């Protein structure tokens, strides 16, 4: 079957979705079957040898590369971790040889990488980093969902501390990019990780992730200090959805919000910010928390219509401020609620 299918190769120029093509082409199915067979054999053999697949299968992969079978490039990206497990030396040499691969074949490989999960392995990250760097320098030239996946890979490696916010780093390059959608992808990915991080049982791990996210947020807030277009403003306000990871309301957040020269604008996208702020009423008993909450609310404005959606949180915050000697901030918030035409604060004011 392999010998027959390798003779029936479509023109690369006719392929618009490498991932779908791999899963539906005859040679693609054969290649994936060979990987499955090799992994199963390696598992049953329980060997610690460096090479865990048969020479005959490796030779078939070499033949596919020699004949420029597009499926092999997608496969090596998509199943990189599996193939690396089967033969580290062969995989390392092959991936390095792809640094200067003809563009259409390299894009197929990168599209495969975009469909794989990041590997918690600093060695393999170093091996793939030049490909990530090339993707950024070429502005990806991939479909949006593949761009997003590659950026998520890089952001994940930042959370694993394989990547740092340094001038020669991959994430630094993305965050300094004029393509604000790249930055949006990064923020959205971190927001999706927020609940996972909060549920970690390892306290030190939660603290570490909170610091990494805070550092990234601070980096962007300083960079966006004087927003000059709508995309920048939207990203800046979207960052507010990352608030609430810290178990205590620390002064560093007050300093961070100081970089929001246009204030904290609560809209339909980041309205959970207010709920996270209210959380500190119950979880943080330090004497400074009332002052911090008042300062934050003094910086905050609400898009019309949002207040009604979070009315219970607003009421609790107002009562808390009145009861903790922050009357000016409480009255300011009451005025904003009434300005927008809502009267649910009247009982609080009258009491």
mmCIF file of C-alpha atoms in Angstrom:
data_model
loop_
_atom_site.group_PDB
_atom_site.id
_atom_site.type_symbol
_atom_site.label_atom_id
_atom_site.label_comp_id
_atom_site.label_asym_id
_atom_site.label_seq_id
_atom_site.Cartn_x
_atom_site.Cartn_y
_atom_site.Cartn_z
ATOM 1 C CA UNK A 1 0.000 0.000 0.000
ATOM 2 C CA UNK A 2 2.849 2.379 0.819
ATOM 3 C CA UNK A 3 4.514 1.751 -2.553
ATOM 4 C CA UNK A 4 1.253 2.393 -4.383
ATOM 5 C CA UNK A 5 0.205 5.475 -2.453
ATOM 6 C CA UNK A 6 3.575 7.213 -2.727
ATOM 7 C CA UNK A 7 3.140 7.231 -6.496
ATOM 8 C CA UNK A 8 -0.141 9.156 -6.225
ATOM 9 C CA UNK A 9 0.996 12.528 -4.937
ATOM 10 C CA UNK A 10 -1.056 15.676 -5.540
ATOM 11 C CA UNK A 11 0.513 18.974 -6.505
ATOM 12 C CA UNK A 12 1.325 21.068 -3.434
ATOM 13 C CA UNK A 13 -0.143 24.129 -5.147
ATOM 14 C CA UNK A 14 -3.591 22.507 -5.122
ATOM 15 C CA UNK A 15 -3.634 22.034 -1.340
ATOM 16 C CA UNK A 16 -5.270 24.781 0.716
ATOM 17 C CA UNK A 17 -5.505 23.018 4.081
ATOM 18 C CA UNK A 18 -2.543 20.759 4.834
ATOM 19 C CA UNK A 19 -4.045 19.343 8.020
ATOM 20 C CA UNK A 20 -7.268 18.214 6.334
ATOM 21 C CA UNK A 21 -5.320 16.937 3.364
ATOM 22 C CA UNK A 22 -3.116 14.760 5.586
ATOM 23 C CA UNK A 23 -6.114 13.137 7.245
ATOM 24 C CA UNK A 24 -7.791 12.365 3.917
ATOM 25 C CA UNK A 25 -4.966 11.410 1.545
ATOM 26 C CA UNK A 26 -3.986 7.777 1.078
ATOM 27 C CA UNK A 27 -0.291 8.312 1.779
ATOM 28 C CA UNK A 28 -1.213 10.444 4.802
ATOM 29 C CA UNK A 29 -3.280 7.647 6.298
ATOM 30 C CA UNK A 30 -0.442 5.175 5.626
ATOM 31 C CA UNK A 31 2.136 7.450 7.316
ATOM 32 C CA UNK A 32 -0.059 7.910 10.366
ATOM 33 C CA UNK A 33 -0.632 4.157 10.547
ATOM 34 C CA UNK A 34 3.126 3.602 10.544
ATOM 35 C CA UNK A 35 3.481 6.001 13.464
ATOM 36 C CA UNK A 36 0.694 4.267 15.400
ATOM 37 C CA UNK A 37 2.281 0.881 14.752
ATOM 38 C CA UNK A 38 5.722 2.129 15.847
ATOM 39 C CA UNK A 39 4.378 3.675 19.051
ATOM 40 C CA UNK A 40 2.468 0.535 19.932
ATOM 41 C CA UNK A 41 5.516 -1.656 19.245
ATOM 42 C CA UNK A 42 7.737 0.615 21.346
ATOM 43 C CA UNK A 43 5.242 0.502 24.203
ATOM 44 C CA UNK A 44 5.005 -3.276 24.114
ATOM 45 C CA UNK A 45 8.783 -3.635 23.921
ATOM 46 C CA UNK A 46 9.258 -1.336 26.943
ATOM 47 C CA UNK A 47 12.766 -0.572 25.781
ATOM 48 C CA UNK A 48 14.987 2.291 26.868
ATOM 49 C CA UNK A 49 16.894 2.311 23.603
ATOM 50 C CA UNK A 50 17.355 5.644 21.840
ATOM 51 C CA UNK A 51 15.820 4.277 18.627
ATOM 52 C CA UNK A 52 12.367 2.785 19.102
ATOM 53 C CA UNK A 53 11.176 2.212 15.549
ATOM 54 C CA UNK A 54 12.147 -0.187 12.815
ATOM 55 C CA UNK A 55 14.740 0.759 10.198
ATOM 56 C CA UNK A 56 12.292 -0.113 7.445
ATOM 57 C CA UNK A 57 9.799 2.492 8.710
ATOM 58 C CA UNK A 58 12.468 5.164 9.096
ATOM 59 C CA UNK A 59 13.585 4.464 5.525
ATOM 60 C CA UNK A 60 10.011 4.960 4.336
ATOM 61 C CA UNK A 61 9.971 8.355 6.047
ATOM 62 C CA UNK A 62 13.298 9.219 4.394
ATOM 63 C CA UNK A 63 11.855 8.224 1.025
ATOM 64 C CA UNK A 64 8.838 10.474 1.570
ATOM 65 C CA UNK A 65 11.158 13.395 2.348
ATOM 66 C CA UNK A 66 13.285 12.614 -0.708
ATOM 67 C CA UNK A 67 10.194 12.585 -2.941
ATOM 68 C CA UNK A 68 8.827 15.760 -1.348
ATOM 69 C CA UNK A 69 5.630 14.089 -0.186
ATOM 70 C CA UNK A 70 3.788 16.980 1.473
ATOM 71 C CA UNK A 71 2.135 14.705 4.040
ATOM 72 C CA UNK A 72 5.469 13.900 5.681
ATOM 73 C CA UNK A 73 6.108 17.575 6.478
ATOM 74 C CA UNK A 74 2.672 18.031 8.036
ATOM 75 C CA UNK A 75 3.136 14.776 9.974
ATOM 76 C CA UNK A 76 6.545 15.740 11.353
ATOM 77 C CA UNK A 77 5.007 18.937 12.694
ATOM 78 C CA UNK A 78 1.749 17.517 13.957
ATOM 79 C CA UNK A 79 3.264 14.387 15.539
ATOM 80 C CA UNK A 80 6.608 15.876 16.432
ATOM 81 C CA UNK A 81 6.606 14.654 20.058
ATOM 82 C CA UNK A 82 5.727 11.099 19.029
ATOM 83 C CA UNK A 83 8.396 10.896 16.358
ATOM 84 C CA UNK A 84 10.939 12.501 18.679
ATOM 85 C CA UNK A 85 10.162 9.761 21.186
ATOM 86 C CA UNK A 86 10.737 7.091 18.530
ATOM 87 C CA UNK A 87 14.071 8.481 17.349
ATOM 88 C CA UNK A 88 15.520 11.633 18.903
ATOM 89 C CA UNK A 89 18.619 11.848 16.717
ATOM 90 C CA UNK A 90 16.785 11.359 13.423
ATOM 91 C CA UNK A 91 14.053 13.826 14.418
ATOM 92 C CA UNK A 92 16.569 16.429 15.594
ATOM 93 C CA UNK A 93 18.590 16.253 12.380
ATOM 94 C CA UNK A 94 15.452 16.363 10.251
ATOM 95 C CA UNK A 95 13.925 19.347 12.056
ATOM 96 C CA UNK A 96 17.201 21.250 11.823
ATOM 97 C CA UNK A 97 17.362 20.552 8.094
ATOM 98 C CA UNK A 98 13.949 22.214 7.781
ATOM 99 C CA UNK A 99 15.299 25.603 8.857
ATOM 100 C CA UNK A 100 16.066 26.349 5.206
ATOM 101 C CA UNK A 101 13.319 24.250 3.670
ATOM 102 C CA UNK A 102 11.509 25.513 0.581
ATOM 103 C CA UNK A 103 8.734 27.795 1.763
ATOM 104 C CA UNK A 104 5.683 25.771 0.678
ATOM 105 C CA UNK A 105 6.983 22.652 2.425
ATOM 106 C CA UNK A 106 8.023 24.622 5.488
ATOM 107 C CA UNK A 107 4.528 26.105 5.759
ATOM 108 C CA UNK A 108 3.108 22.578 5.706
ATOM 109 C CA UNK A 109 5.460 21.638 8.561
ATOM 110 C CA UNK A 110 4.538 24.749 10.560
ATOM 111 C CA UNK A 111 0.843 24.119 10.024
ATOM 112 C CA UNK A 112 1.409 20.660 11.476
ATOM 113 C CA UNK A 113 3.195 22.183 14.480
ATOM 114 C CA UNK A 114 0.240 24.517 15.006
ATOM 115 C CA UNK A 115 -2.033 21.500 15.466
ATOM 116 C CA UNK A 116 0.229 19.835 18.026
ATOM 117 C CA UNK A 117 0.358 20.452 21.772
ATOM 118 C CA UNK A 118 3.369 22.335 23.181
ATOM 119 C CA UNK A 119 6.034 20.006 24.537
ATOM 120 C CA UNK A 120 7.209 20.496 28.126
ATOM 121 C CA UNK A 121 10.792 19.970 27.122
ATOM 122 C CA UNK A 122 13.382 22.731 26.942
ATOM 123 C CA UNK A 123 15.510 20.793 24.457
ATOM 124 C CA UNK A 124 12.717 20.393 21.931
ATOM 125 C CA UNK A 125 11.654 24.004 22.484
ATOM 126 C CA UNK A 126 15.160 25.131 21.523
ATOM 127 C CA UNK A 127 14.927 22.891 18.472
ATOM 128 C CA UNK A 128 11.639 24.439 17.353
ATOM 129 C CA UNK A 129 12.425 28.047 18.348
ATOM 130 C CA UNK A 130 14.023 28.970 14.985
ATOM 131 C CA UNK A 131 10.824 27.849 13.270
ATOM 132 C CA UNK A 132 8.716 29.964 15.607
ATOM 133 C CA UNK A 133 11.068 32.887 14.963
ATOM 134 C CA UNK A 134 10.793 32.398 11.213
ATOM 135 C CA UNK A 135 7.007 32.287 11.486
ATOM 136 C CA UNK A 136 7.010 35.635 13.302
ATOM 137 C CA UNK A 137 9.474 37.250 10.886
ATOM 138 C CA UNK A 138 7.378 36.145 7.909
ATOM 139 C CA UNK A 139 4.252 37.421 9.683
ATOM 140 C CA UNK A 140 3.141 33.779 9.685
ATOM 141 C CA UNK A 141 1.477 33.654 6.231
ATOM 142 C CA UNK A 142 -0.884 31.155 7.817
ATOM 143 C CA UNK A 143 -4.603 31.116 8.389
ATOM 144 C CA UNK A 144 -5.746 32.956 11.530
ATOM 145 C CA UNK A 145 -6.355 29.800 13.546
ATOM 146 C CA UNK A 146 -2.806 28.581 12.859
ATOM 147 C CA UNK A 147 -1.343 31.954 13.814
ATOM 148 C CA UNK A 148 -3.270 31.746 17.057
ATOM 149 C CA UNK A 149 -1.994 28.238 17.816
ATOM 150 C CA UNK A 150 1.654 29.173 17.234
ATOM 151 C CA UNK A 151 1.296 32.197 19.507
ATOM 152 C CA UNK A 152 -0.312 29.958 22.132
ATOM 153 C CA UNK A 153 2.723 27.636 21.895
ATOM 154 C CA UNK A 154 5.077 30.534 22.564
ATOM 155 C CA UNK A 155 2.933 31.885 25.412
ATOM 156 C CA UNK A 156 2.763 28.430 27.001
ATOM 157 C CA UNK A 157 6.545 28.217 26.936
ATOM 158 C CA UNK A 158 6.643 31.592 28.665
ATOM 159 C CA UNK A 159 4.435 30.189 31.445
ATOM 160 C CA UNK A 160 6.813 27.220 31.641
ATOM 161 C CA UNK A 161 9.701 29.724 31.945
ATOM 162 C CA UNK A 162 11.392 28.495 28.766
ATOM 163 C CA UNK A 163 10.718 31.940 27.299
ATOM 164 C CA UNK A 164 11.392 35.320 28.910
ATOM 165 C CA UNK A 165 10.355 38.902 28.273
ATOM 166 C CA UNK A 166 13.740 39.886 26.862
ATOM 167 C CA UNK A 167 14.545 41.888 23.749
ATOM 168 C CA UNK A 168 15.728 38.828 21.815
ATOM 169 C CA UNK A 169 12.846 36.608 22.921
ATOM 170 C CA UNK A 170 9.967 35.323 20.814
ATOM 171 C CA UNK A 171 7.214 36.578 23.112
ATOM 172 C CA UNK A 172 8.897 39.990 23.337
ATOM 173 C CA UNK A 173 8.823 40.194 19.535
ATOM 174 C CA UNK A 174 5.111 39.352 19.476
ATOM 175 C CA UNK A 175 4.220 41.847 22.208
ATOM 176 C CA UNK A 176 6.135 44.614 20.435
ATOM 177 C CA UNK A 177 4.534 43.802 17.100
ATOM 178 C CA UNK A 178 2.373 46.305 15.247
ATOM 179 C CA UNK A 179 -0.016 43.420 14.596
ATOM 180 C CA UNK A 180 -2.330 43.975 17.521
ATOM 181 C CA UNK A 181 -4.262 40.794 16.719
ATOM 182 C CA UNK A 182 -1.136 38.814 17.725
ATOM 183 C CA UNK A 183 -1.244 40.523 21.109
ATOM 184 C CA UNK A 184 -4.977 39.891 21.320
ATOM 185 C CA UNK A 185 -4.369 36.157 20.728
ATOM 186 C CA UNK A 186 -1.849 36.178 23.595
ATOM 187 C CA UNK A 187 -4.203 37.916 26.037
ATOM 188 C CA UNK A 188 -7.167 35.709 25.130
ATOM 189 C CA UNK A 189 -5.062 32.591 25.682
ATOM 190 C CA UNK A 190 -3.990 33.783 29.139
ATOM 191 C CA UNK A 191 -7.598 34.558 30.052
ATOM 192 C CA UNK A 192 -8.553 30.975 29.163
ATOM 193 C CA UNK A 193 -5.762 29.700 31.425
ATOM 194 C CA UNK A 194 -6.851 31.866 34.355
ATOM 195 C CA UNK A 195 -9.376 29.457 35.864
ATOM 196 C CA UNK A 196 -7.013 26.503 35.407
ATOM 197 C CA UNK A 197 -4.294 28.353 37.298
ATOM 198 C CA UNK A 198 -6.681 29.333 40.058
ATOM 199 C CA UNK A 199 -7.574 25.687 40.661
ATOM 200 C CA UNK A 200 -3.972 24.493 41.041
ATOM 201 C CA UNK A 201 -3.494 22.844 44.421
ATOM 202 C CA UNK A 202 0.185 23.809 44.455
ATOM 203 C CA UNK A 203 0.269 27.243 46.131
ATOM 204 C CA UNK A 204 3.790 28.066 44.966
ATOM 205 C CA UNK A 205 2.843 27.194 41.384
ATOM 206 C CA UNK A 206 -0.158 29.545 41.530
ATOM 207 C CA UNK A 207 2.067 32.323 42.858
ATOM 208 C CA UNK A 208 4.584 31.727 40.083
ATOM 209 C CA UNK A 209 1.951 31.907 37.350
ATOM 210 C CA UNK A 210 0.373 35.003 38.878
ATOM 211 C CA UNK A 211 3.748 36.751 38.783
ATOM 212 C CA UNK A 212 4.416 35.719 35.178
ATOM 213 C CA UNK A 213 1.027 37.026 34.077
ATOM 214 C CA UNK A 214 1.433 40.221 36.096
ATOM 215 C CA UNK A 215 4.856 40.837 34.515
ATOM 216 C CA UNK A 216 3.417 40.389 31.015
ATOM 217 C CA UNK A 217 0.449 42.628 31.868
ATOM 218 C CA UNK A 218 2.801 45.312 33.226
ATOM 219 C CA UNK A 219 4.939 45.084 30.102
ATOM 220 C CA UNK A 220 1.931 45.717 27.859
ATOM 221 C CA UNK A 221 0.423 48.390 30.112
ATOM 222 C CA UNK A 222 3.646 50.400 29.969
ATOM 223 C CA UNK A 223 3.863 49.909 26.221
ATOM 224 C CA UNK A 224 0.221 50.976 25.797
ATOM 225 C CA UNK A 225 0.424 53.859 28.249
ATOM 226 C CA UNK A 226 -0.682 56.339 25.585
ATOM 227 C CA UNK A 227 -3.028 54.322 23.349
ATOM 228 C CA UNK A 228 -3.296 55.779 19.880
ATOM 229 C CA UNK A 229 -5.814 53.510 18.141
ATOM 230 C CA UNK A 230 -8.888 51.422 18.851
ATOM 231 C CA UNK A 231 -7.110 48.038 18.684
ATOM 232 C CA UNK A 232 -4.599 49.125 21.347
ATOM 233 C CA UNK A 233 -7.387 50.434 23.587
ATOM 234 C CA UNK A 234 -9.344 47.187 23.236
ATOM 235 C CA UNK A 235 -6.301 45.083 24.150
ATOM 236 C CA UNK A 236 -5.565 47.312 27.127
ATOM 237 C CA UNK A 237 -9.080 46.929 28.497
ATOM 238 C CA UNK A 238 -9.130 43.200 27.688
ATOM 239 C CA UNK A 239 -6.136 42.779 30.006
ATOM 240 C CA UNK A 240 -8.433 43.678 32.912
ATOM 241 C CA UNK A 241 -9.946 40.189 32.547
ATOM 242 C CA UNK A 242 -6.671 38.817 33.960
ATOM 243 C CA UNK A 243 -7.339 40.526 37.286
ATOM 244 C CA UNK A 244 -8.055 38.400 40.347
ATOM 245 C CA UNK A 245 -5.318 35.753 40.318
ATOM 246 C CA UNK A 246 -3.554 37.222 43.339
ATOM 247 C CA UNK A 247 -4.919 36.043 46.683
ATOM 248 C CA UNK A 248 -4.409 39.511 48.129
ATOM 249 C CA UNK A 249 -5.076 42.907 46.623
ATOM 250 C CA UNK A 250 -1.528 44.192 46.489
ATOM 251 C CA UNK A 251 -0.215 47.706 45.947
ATOM 252 C CA UNK A 252 1.482 46.625 42.732
ATOM 253 C CA UNK A 253 -1.948 46.485 41.065
ATOM 254 C CA UNK A 254 -2.661 50.088 42.025
ATOM 255 C CA UNK A 255 0.663 51.021 40.434
ATOM 256 C CA UNK A 256 -0.164 48.917 37.362
ATOM 257 C CA UNK A 257 -3.511 50.646 36.873
ATOM 258 C CA UNK A 258 -1.678 53.947 37.016
ATOM 259 C CA UNK A 259 -0.456 53.200 33.490
ATOM 260 C CA UNK A 260 -4.084 53.252 32.288
ATOM 261 C CA UNK A 261 -4.028 56.931 31.379
ATOM 262 C CA UNK A 262 -7.579 56.722 29.985
ATOM 263 C CA UNK A 263 -8.839 54.893 33.075
ATOM 264 C CA UNK A 264 -10.219 51.414 33.628
ATOM 265 C CA UNK A 265 -13.143 51.057 31.246
ATOM 266 C CA UNK A 266 -15.520 48.249 32.175
ATOM 267 C CA UNK A 267 -17.446 46.859 29.211
ATOM 268 C CA UNK A 268 -19.227 43.657 28.213
ATOM 269 C CA UNK A 269 -15.913 41.879 27.593
ATOM 270 C CA UNK A 270 -14.207 42.504 30.941
ATOM 271 C CA UNK A 271 -17.145 43.004 33.310
ATOM 272 C CA UNK A 272 -15.939 40.108 35.508
ATOM 273 C CA UNK A 273 -13.285 42.569 36.712
ATOM 274 C CA UNK A 274 -15.833 44.006 39.179
ATOM 275 C CA UNK A 275 -16.683 40.555 40.536
ATOM 276 C CA UNK A 276 -12.995 39.843 41.045
ATOM 277 C CA UNK A 277 -12.613 43.164 42.867
ATOM 278 C CA UNK A 278 -15.564 42.323 45.125
ATOM 279 C CA UNK A 279 -13.907 38.996 45.950
ATOM 280 C CA UNK A 280 -11.234 40.812 47.936
ATOM 281 C CA UNK A 281 -13.880 42.087 50.360
ATOM 282 C CA UNK A 282 -14.158 38.529 51.662
ATOM 283 C CA UNK A 283 -10.682 37.121 51.074
ATOM 284 C CA UNK A 284 -8.403 40.006 52.017
ATOM 285 C CA UNK A 285 -8.744 41.389 55.560
ATOM 286 C CA UNK A 286 -5.673 43.642 55.435
ATOM 287 C CA UNK A 287 -6.389 47.240 56.551
ATOM 288 C CA UNK A 288 -5.286 48.704 53.222
ATOM 289 C CA UNK A 289 -7.714 46.726 51.047
ATOM 290 C CA UNK A 290 -10.568 49.262 51.403
ATOM 291 C CA UNK A 291 -8.261 52.075 50.300
ATOM 292 C CA UNK A 292 -7.056 50.019 47.327
ATOM 293 C CA UNK A 293 -10.604 49.152 46.259
ATOM 294 C CA UNK A 294 -11.602 52.818 46.534
ATOM 295 C CA UNK A 295 -8.604 53.900 44.452
ATOM 296 C CA UNK A 296 -9.394 51.340 41.764
ATOM 297 C CA UNK A 297 -13.060 52.332 41.566
ATOM 298 C CA UNK A 298 -12.052 55.987 41.341
ATOM 299 C CA UNK A 299 -10.142 55.087 38.167
ATOM 300 C CA UNK A 300 -13.062 53.101 36.754
ATOM 301 C CA UNK A 301 -15.755 54.087 34.295
ATOM 302 C CA UNK A 302 -18.611 51.883 33.092
ATOM 303 C CA UNK A 303 -19.897 51.575 29.568
ATOM 304 C CA UNK A 304 -23.642 52.257 29.447
ATOM 305 C CA UNK A 305 -25.648 49.109 30.141
ATOM 306 C CA UNK A 306 -22.927 47.225 31.979
ATOM 307 C CA UNK A 307 -23.839 48.419 35.471
ATOM 308 C CA UNK A 308 -27.229 46.715 35.378
ATOM 309 C CA UNK A 309 -25.539 43.393 34.512
ATOM 310 C CA UNK A 310 -23.356 43.577 37.638
ATOM 311 C CA UNK A 311 -25.766 45.460 39.918
ATOM 312 C CA UNK A 312 -25.381 43.049 42.856
ATOM 313 C CA UNK A 313 -21.593 43.381 42.818
ATOM 314 C CA UNK A 314 -21.909 47.172 42.573
ATOM 315 C CA UNK A 315 -24.268 47.306 45.560
ATOM 316 C CA UNK A 316 -21.949 45.189 47.704
ATOM 317 C CA UNK A 317 -18.961 47.368 46.811
ATOM 318 C CA UNK A 318 -20.849 50.572 47.644
ATOM 319 C CA UNK A 319 -21.972 49.236 51.037
ATOM 320 C CA UNK A 320 -18.423 48.051 51.737
ATOM 321 C CA UNK A 321 -16.973 51.472 50.904
ATOM 322 C CA UNK A 322 -19.493 53.286 53.129
ATOM 323 C CA UNK A 323 -18.741 50.895 55.996
ATOM 324 C CA UNK A 324 -14.967 51.231 55.646
ATOM 325 C CA UNK A 325 -14.509 54.996 55.689
ATOM 326 C CA UNK A 326 -14.373 55.426 51.909
ATOM 327 C CA UNK A 327 -17.448 57.638 51.596
ATOM 328 C CA UNK A 328 -16.229 59.865 48.708
ATOM 329 C CA UNK A 329 -15.587 56.814 46.513
ATOM 330 C CA UNK A 330 -18.925 55.264 47.486
ATOM 331 C CA UNK A 331 -20.791 58.481 46.627
ATOM 332 C CA UNK A 332 -18.935 58.787 43.334
ATOM 333 C CA UNK A 333 -20.005 55.274 42.362
ATOM 334 C CA UNK A 334 -23.598 56.005 43.418
ATOM 335 C CA UNK A 335 -23.587 59.099 41.228
ATOM 336 C CA UNK A 336 -22.388 57.071 38.236
ATOM 337 C CA UNK A 337 -25.139 54.473 38.760
ATOM 338 C CA UNK A 338 -27.822 57.153 38.947
ATOM 339 C CA UNK A 339 -26.374 59.064 35.996
ATOM 340 C CA UNK A 340 -26.958 55.979 33.891
ATOM 341 C CA UNK A 341 -30.619 55.913 34.979
ATOM 342 C CA UNK A 342 -30.599 53.152 37.606
ATOM 343 C CA UNK A 343 -32.145 53.626 41.030
ATOM 344 C CA UNK A 344 -31.094 50.429 42.817
ATOM 345 C CA UNK A 345 -28.664 52.445 44.967
ATOM 346 C CA UNK A 346 -31.345 54.695 46.491
ATOM 347 C CA UNK A 347 -32.041 52.395 49.482
ATOM 348 C CA UNK A 348 -28.298 52.357 50.247
ATOM 349 C CA UNK A 349 -28.040 56.154 50.087
ATOM 350 C CA UNK A 350 -31.169 56.659 52.211
ATOM 351 C CA UNK A 351 -29.922 54.267 54.880
#
